[in-house]
Coordinates of C-alpha atoms in Angstrom, one line a residue:
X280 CA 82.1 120.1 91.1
X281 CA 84.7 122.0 92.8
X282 CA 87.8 124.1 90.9
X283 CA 91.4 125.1 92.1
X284 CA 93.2 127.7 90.7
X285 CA 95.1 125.6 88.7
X286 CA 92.6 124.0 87.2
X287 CA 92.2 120.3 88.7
X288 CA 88.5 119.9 89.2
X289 CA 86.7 117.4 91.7
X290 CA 83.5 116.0 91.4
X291 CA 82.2 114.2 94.2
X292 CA 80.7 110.8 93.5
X293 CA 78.7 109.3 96.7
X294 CA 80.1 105.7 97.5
X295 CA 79.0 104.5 100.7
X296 CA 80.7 101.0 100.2
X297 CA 84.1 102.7 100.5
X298 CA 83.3 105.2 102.9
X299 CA 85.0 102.2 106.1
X300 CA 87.9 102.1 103.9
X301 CA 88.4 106.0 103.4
X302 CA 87.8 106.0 107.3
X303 CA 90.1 104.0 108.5
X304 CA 92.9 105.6 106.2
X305 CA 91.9 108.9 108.2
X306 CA 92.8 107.7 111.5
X307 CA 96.9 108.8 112.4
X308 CA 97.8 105.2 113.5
X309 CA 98.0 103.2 109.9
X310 CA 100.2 106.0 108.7
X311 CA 102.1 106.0 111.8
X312 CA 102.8 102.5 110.9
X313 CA 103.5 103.5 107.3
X314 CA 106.2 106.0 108.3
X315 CA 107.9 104.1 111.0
X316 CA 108.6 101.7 108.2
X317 CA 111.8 102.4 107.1
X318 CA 112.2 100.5 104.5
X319 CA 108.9 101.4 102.6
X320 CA 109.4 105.1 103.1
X321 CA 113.3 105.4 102.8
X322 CA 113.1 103.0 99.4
X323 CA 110.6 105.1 98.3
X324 CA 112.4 108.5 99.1
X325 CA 115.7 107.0 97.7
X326 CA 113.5 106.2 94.5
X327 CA 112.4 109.3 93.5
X328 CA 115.7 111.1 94.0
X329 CA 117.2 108.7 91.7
X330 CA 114.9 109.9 88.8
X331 CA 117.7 112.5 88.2
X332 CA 116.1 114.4 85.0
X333 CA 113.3 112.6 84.8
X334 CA 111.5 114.6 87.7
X335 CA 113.2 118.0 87.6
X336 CA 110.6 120.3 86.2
X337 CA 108.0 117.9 85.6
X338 CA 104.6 117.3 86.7
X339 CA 103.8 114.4 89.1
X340 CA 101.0 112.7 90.2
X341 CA 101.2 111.3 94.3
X342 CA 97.3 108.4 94.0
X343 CA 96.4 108.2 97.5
X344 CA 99.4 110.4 99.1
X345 CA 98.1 110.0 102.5
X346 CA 100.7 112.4 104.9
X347 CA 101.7 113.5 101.8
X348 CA 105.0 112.5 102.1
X349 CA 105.8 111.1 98.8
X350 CA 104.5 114.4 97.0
X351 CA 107.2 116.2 99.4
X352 CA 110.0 113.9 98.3
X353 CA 109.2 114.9 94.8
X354 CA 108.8 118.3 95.5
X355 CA 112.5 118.2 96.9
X356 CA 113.5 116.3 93.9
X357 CA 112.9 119.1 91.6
X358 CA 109.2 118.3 90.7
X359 CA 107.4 121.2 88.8
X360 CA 104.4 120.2 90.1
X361 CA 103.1 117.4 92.3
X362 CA 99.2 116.6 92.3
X363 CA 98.6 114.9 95.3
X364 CA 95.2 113.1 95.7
X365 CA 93.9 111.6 98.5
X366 CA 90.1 110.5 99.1
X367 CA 90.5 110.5 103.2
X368 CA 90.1 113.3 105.4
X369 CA 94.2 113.0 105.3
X370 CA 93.8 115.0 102.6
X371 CA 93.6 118.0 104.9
X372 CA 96.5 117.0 107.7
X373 CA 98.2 116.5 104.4
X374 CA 98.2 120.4 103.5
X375 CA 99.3 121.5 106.8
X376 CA 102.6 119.0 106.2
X377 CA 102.7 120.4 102.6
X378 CA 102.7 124.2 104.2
X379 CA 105.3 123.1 107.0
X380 CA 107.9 121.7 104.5
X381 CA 107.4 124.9 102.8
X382 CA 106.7 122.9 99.1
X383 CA 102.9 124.4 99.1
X384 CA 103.9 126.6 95.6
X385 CA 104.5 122.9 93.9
X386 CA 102.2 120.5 96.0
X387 CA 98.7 120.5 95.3
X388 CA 97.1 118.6 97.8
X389 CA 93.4 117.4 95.8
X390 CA 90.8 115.8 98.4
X391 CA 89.0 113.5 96.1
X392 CA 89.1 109.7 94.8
X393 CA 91.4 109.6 91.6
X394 CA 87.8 108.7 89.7
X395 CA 86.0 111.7 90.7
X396 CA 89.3 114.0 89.7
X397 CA 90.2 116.0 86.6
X398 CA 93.9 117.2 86.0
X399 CA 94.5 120.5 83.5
X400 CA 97.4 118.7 82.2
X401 CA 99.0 115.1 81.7
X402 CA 102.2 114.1 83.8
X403 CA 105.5 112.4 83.2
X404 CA 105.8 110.4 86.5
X405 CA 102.8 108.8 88.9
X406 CA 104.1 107.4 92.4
X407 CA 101.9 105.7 95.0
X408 CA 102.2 103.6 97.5
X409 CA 99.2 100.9 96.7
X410 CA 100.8 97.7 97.9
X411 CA 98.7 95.9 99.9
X412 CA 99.0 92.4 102.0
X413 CA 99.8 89.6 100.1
X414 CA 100.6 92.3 97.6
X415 CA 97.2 93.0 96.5
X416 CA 94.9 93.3 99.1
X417 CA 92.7 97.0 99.5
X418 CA 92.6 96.6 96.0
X419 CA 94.2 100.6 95.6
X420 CA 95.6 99.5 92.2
X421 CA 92.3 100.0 90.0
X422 CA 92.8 103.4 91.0
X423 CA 96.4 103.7 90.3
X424 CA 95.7 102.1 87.1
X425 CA 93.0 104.4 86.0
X426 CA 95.1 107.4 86.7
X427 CA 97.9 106.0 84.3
X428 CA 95.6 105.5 81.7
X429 CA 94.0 108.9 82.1
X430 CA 97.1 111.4 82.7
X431 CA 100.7 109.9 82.2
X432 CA 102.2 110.7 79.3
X433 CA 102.1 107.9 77.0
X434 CA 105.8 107.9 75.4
X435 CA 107.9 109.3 78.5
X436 CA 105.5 108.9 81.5
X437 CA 107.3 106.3 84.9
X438 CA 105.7 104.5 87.2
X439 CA 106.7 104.2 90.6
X440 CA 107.0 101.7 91.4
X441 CA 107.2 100.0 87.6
X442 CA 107.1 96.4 88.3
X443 CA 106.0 93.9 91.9
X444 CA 106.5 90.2 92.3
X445 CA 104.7 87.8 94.6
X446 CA 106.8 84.9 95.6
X447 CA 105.2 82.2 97.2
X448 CA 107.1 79.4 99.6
X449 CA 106.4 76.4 101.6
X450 CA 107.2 76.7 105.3
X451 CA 107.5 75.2 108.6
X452 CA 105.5 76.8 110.6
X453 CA 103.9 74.5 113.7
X454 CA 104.0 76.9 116.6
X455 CA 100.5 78.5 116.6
X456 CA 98.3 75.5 115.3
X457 CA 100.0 73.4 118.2
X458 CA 99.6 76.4 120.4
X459 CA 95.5 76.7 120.3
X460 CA 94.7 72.8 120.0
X461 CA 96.8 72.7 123.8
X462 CA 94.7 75.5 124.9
X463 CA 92.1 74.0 124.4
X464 CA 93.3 70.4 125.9
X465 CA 94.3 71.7 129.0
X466 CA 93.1 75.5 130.0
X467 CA 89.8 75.3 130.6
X468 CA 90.3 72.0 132.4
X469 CA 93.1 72.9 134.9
X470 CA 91.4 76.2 135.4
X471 CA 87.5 75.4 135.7
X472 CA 87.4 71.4 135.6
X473 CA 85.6 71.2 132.6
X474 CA 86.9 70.1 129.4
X475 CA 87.1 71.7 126.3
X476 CA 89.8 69.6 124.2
X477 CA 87.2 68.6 121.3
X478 CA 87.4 72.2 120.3
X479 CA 90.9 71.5 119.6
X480 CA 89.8 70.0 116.0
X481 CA 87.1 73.1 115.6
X482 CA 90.4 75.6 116.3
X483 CA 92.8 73.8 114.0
X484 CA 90.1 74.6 111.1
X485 CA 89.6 78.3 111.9
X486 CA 93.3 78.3 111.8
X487 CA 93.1 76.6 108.3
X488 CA 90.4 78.6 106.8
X489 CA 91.7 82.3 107.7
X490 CA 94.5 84.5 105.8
X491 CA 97.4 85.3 108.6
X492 CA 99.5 88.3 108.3
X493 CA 102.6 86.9 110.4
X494 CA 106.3 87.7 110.2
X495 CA 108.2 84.4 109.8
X496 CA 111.9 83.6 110.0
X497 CA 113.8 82.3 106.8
X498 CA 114.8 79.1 108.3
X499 CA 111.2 78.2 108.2
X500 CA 111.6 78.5 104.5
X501 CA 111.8 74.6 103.0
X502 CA 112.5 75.6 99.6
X503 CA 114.5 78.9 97.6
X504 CA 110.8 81.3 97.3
X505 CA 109.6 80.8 93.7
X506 CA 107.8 84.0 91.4
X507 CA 104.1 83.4 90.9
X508 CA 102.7 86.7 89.8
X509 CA 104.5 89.6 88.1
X510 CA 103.2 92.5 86.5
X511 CA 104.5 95.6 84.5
X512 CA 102.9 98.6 85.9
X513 CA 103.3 100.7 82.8
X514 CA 101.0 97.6 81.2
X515 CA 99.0 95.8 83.2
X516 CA 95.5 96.4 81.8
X517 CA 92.4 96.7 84.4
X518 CA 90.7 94.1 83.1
X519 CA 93.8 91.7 83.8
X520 CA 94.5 92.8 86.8
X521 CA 90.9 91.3 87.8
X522 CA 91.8 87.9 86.8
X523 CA 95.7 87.4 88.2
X524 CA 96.8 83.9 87.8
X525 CA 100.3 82.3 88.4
X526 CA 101.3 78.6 88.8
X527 CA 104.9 77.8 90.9
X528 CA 107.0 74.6 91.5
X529 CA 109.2 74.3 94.1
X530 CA 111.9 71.4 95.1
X531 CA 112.5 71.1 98.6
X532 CA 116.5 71.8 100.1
X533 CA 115.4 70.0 103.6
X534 CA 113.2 67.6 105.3
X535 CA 110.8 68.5 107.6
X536 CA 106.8 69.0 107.6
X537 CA 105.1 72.0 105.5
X538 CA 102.5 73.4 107.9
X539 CA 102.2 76.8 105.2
X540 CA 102.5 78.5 102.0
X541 CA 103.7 81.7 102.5
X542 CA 103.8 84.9 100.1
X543 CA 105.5 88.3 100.0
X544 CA 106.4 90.6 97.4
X545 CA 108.7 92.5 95.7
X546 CA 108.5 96.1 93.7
X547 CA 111.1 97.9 91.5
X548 CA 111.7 101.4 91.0
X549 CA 113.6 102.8 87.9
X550 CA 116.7 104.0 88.4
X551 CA 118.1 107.4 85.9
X552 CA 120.6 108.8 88.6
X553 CA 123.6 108.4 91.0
X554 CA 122.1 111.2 93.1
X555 CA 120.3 110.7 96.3
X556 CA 118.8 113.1 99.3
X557 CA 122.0 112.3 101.1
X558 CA 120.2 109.8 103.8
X559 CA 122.7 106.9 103.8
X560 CA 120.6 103.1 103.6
X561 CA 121.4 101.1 106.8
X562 CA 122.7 97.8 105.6
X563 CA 121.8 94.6 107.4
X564 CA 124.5 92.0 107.8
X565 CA 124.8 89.4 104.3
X566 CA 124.1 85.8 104.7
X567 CA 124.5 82.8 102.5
X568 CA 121.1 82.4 101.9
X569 CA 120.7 86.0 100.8
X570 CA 123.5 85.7 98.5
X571 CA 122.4 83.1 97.1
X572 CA 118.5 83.7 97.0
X573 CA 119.0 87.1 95.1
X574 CA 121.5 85.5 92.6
X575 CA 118.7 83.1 91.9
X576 CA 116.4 85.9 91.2
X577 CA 118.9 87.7 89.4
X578 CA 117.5 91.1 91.3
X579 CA 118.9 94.1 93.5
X580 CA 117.5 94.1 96.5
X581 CA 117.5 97.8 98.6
X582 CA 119.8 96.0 100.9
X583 CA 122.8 95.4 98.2
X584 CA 121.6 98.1 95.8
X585 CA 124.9 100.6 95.6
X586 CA 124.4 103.8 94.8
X587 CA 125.5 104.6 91.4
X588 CA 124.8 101.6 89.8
X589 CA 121.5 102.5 87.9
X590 CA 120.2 99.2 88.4
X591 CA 116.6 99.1 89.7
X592 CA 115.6 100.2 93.6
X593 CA 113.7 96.9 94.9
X594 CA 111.4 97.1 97.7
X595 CA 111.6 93.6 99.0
X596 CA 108.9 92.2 101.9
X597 CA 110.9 88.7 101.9
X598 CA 111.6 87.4 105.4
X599 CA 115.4 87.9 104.9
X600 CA 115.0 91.4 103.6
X601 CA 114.8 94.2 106.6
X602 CA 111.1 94.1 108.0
X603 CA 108.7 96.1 107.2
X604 CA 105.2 96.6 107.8
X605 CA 103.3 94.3 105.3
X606 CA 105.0 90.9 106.8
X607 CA 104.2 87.7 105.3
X608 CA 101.3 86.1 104.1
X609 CA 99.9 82.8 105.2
X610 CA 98.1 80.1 103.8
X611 CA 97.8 77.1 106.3
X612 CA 97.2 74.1 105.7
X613 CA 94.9 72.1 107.7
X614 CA 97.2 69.0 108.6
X615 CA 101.3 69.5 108.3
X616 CA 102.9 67.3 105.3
X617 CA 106.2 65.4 105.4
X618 CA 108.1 67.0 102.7
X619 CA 111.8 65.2 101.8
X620 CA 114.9 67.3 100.3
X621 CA 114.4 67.2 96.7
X622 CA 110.7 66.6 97.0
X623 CA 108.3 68.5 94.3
X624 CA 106.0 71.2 96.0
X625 CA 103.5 72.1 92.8
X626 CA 100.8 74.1 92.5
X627 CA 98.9 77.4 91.3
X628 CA 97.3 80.5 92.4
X629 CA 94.5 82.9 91.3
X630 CA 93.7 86.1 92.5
X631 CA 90.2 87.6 92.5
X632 CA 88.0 90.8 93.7
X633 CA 86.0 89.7 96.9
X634 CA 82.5 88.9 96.1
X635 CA 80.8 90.9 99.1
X636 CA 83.4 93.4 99.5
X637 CA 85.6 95.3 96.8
X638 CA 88.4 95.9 99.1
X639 CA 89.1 92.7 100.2
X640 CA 90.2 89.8 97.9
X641 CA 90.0 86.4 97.0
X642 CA 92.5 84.3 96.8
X643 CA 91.7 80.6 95.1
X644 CA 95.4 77.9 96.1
X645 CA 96.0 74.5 94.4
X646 CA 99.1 72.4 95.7
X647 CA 100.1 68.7 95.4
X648 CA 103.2 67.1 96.4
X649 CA 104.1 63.8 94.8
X650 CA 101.0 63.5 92.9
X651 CA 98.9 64.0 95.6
X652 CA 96.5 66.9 96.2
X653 CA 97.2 68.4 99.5
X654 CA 94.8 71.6 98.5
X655 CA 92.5 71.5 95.5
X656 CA 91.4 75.1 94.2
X657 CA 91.3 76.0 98.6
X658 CA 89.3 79.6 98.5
X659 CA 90.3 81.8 100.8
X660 CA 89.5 85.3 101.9
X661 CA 91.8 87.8 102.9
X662 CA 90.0 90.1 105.0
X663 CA 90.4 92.8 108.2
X664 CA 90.4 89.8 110.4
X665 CA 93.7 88.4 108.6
X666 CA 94.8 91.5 110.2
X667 CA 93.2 91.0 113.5
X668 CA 95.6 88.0 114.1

């Protein structure tokens, strides 16, 4: 066990099963990505300044702060004190950001997991950054979880973010199953004379079988994206974030074949305050289908949100929101399905730890259209080689 002089205490727990995952959270390139996503990291700075009162001489808590950037933008904000834990060897590129923005009095940078750390006192806000792919994937939110449970103050305590939505959506998406069957039909023959196209079939249901992490455009969508999962982050209990289960029903606004189900999420951020840090929000250009797509949701997306209006921040991954690093997540299917306009796209989706490995997950479809069952309880895994893609 190891003491600070404020108290917070660390006790270091050997757990060689997470020790790739701390790893490759110490290397500079995923947080590169992280910051170069300006949507992520603007929403959340934008987030945290608009807690107003609610941050100004109170004590935060930054699960997995990474750079440490987030335990800055509170420190900025008017935070008391910011406890920022991170289990990586980030944890110590973190301090030297912490010393350069001059916030070390309030920062405390704590390099330990969140279960092998004891705070002196409770706080009134926790902030992290634990989305994953496909919204839960890395499976950081146990952790976030079990701090809220341990340290935020039960009546007054925030969550940031306080709420996340998965919408699911069939698409159009033929390009790349089309692409490797005619790789394999005519490459190795006009280049070496020997043919390979019967590995055309094998290729299509590799493609079927793995998780892709792919941007896709919203024309591909063939219906308005529908909610399957949402939780309340002040709530959600461990033991049902274990077992996440949604079902979804979508009516199609065109004809043309579903190759996909794709997924992204949203999360909202409370919203106390007109102030901000003074960075302006670039605003893309509005289209009908936004308009009409966020009307239907009846939400505020970071793109339309105007400052002042105490509505909630959203963080929104959809593929008509400004892009960001997470992209899309998709399930394909093995054989694309003629889908009418006004035809019923129904189905349901459960969300569960990997079996082998804790940080991956396991994701179990059913879909049927017209009666029919195009995918009946499909598993699939989401894994590093969805990433690979």
């Amino acid at each position: 066990m190891s003491a600070t002089a404020t108290g917070a205490t660390t006790t270091t727990t050997p757990d060689t099963s997470d020790a790739p995952y701390f790893k490759s959270y110490a290397s500079i390139h995923i947080h590169e990505d992280m910051i170069r996503d300006e949507a992520r990291t603007a929403t959340y700075r934008r987030a945290i300044f608009a807690l107003g009162d609610r941050i100004r001489g109170k004590a935060v808590c930054d699960v997995g702060a990474g750079t440490g950037i987030l335990s800055v933008f509170c420190a900025q904000a008017g935070a008391r004190k910011v406890y920022a834990i991170e289990a990586s060897d980030m944890a110590k590129q973190a301090r030297l950001i912490v010393m350069e923005n001059n916030v070390q009095d309030t920062v405390q940078v704590i390099h330990g997991r969140v279960e092998d750390v004891d705070l002196p006192e409770k706080v009134d806000v926790i902030v992290s950054e634990w989305m994953g792919y496909f919204l839960f994937y890395e499976s950081m939110f146990e952790s976030v979880l079990l701090a809220r449970d341990r340290w935020l103050n039960k009546d007054t305590g925030l969550m940031l973010p306080s709420a996340a939505t998965l919408y699911m959506c069939p698409v159009h998406e033929p390009y790349l199953a089309e692409e490797k069957v005619a790789f394999w039909s005519t490459f190795p023959k006009e280049r070496y004379g020997i043919s390979m196209a019967s590995l055309g079939t094998f290729a299509k249901q590799c493609l079927h079988e793995e998780v892709a992490i792919d941007p896709i455009e919203p024309e591909q969508c063939l219906a308005w994206p529908v909610q399957a999962v949402s939780i309340d982050c002040n709530t959600l209990t461990l033991a049902e974030l274990r077992s996440i289960s949604g079902t979804f029903a979508f009516r199609a606004i065109v004809s043309n074949e579903m190759h996909a189900i794709a997924a992204w999420f949203d999360v909202e951020f409370p919203c106390f305050s007109d102030e901000t840090d003074g960075q302006a929000v670039a605003q893309p250009e509005s289209s009908d289908r936004e308009t009409a797509q966020t009307t239907a949701r009846k939400r505020v997306r970071l793109e339309q949100t105007e400052q002042g209006t105490k509505e909630p921040i959203v963080l929104s991954t959809s593929p008509d929101a400004p892009p960001t690093h997470w992209r899309q997540t998709l399930f394909r299917l093995l054989d694309p399905v003629p889908i009418q306009q006004d035809d019923i796209i129904a189905g349901s989706v459960r969300i569960l730890p990997d079996e082998q490995y804790k940080r991956f997950l396991g994701v179990q479809l059913s879909l049927k259209h017209k009666g029919n069952s195009i995918l009946e309880n499909k598993h699939f895994r989401l894994t590093d080689g969805s990433l690979a893609q």
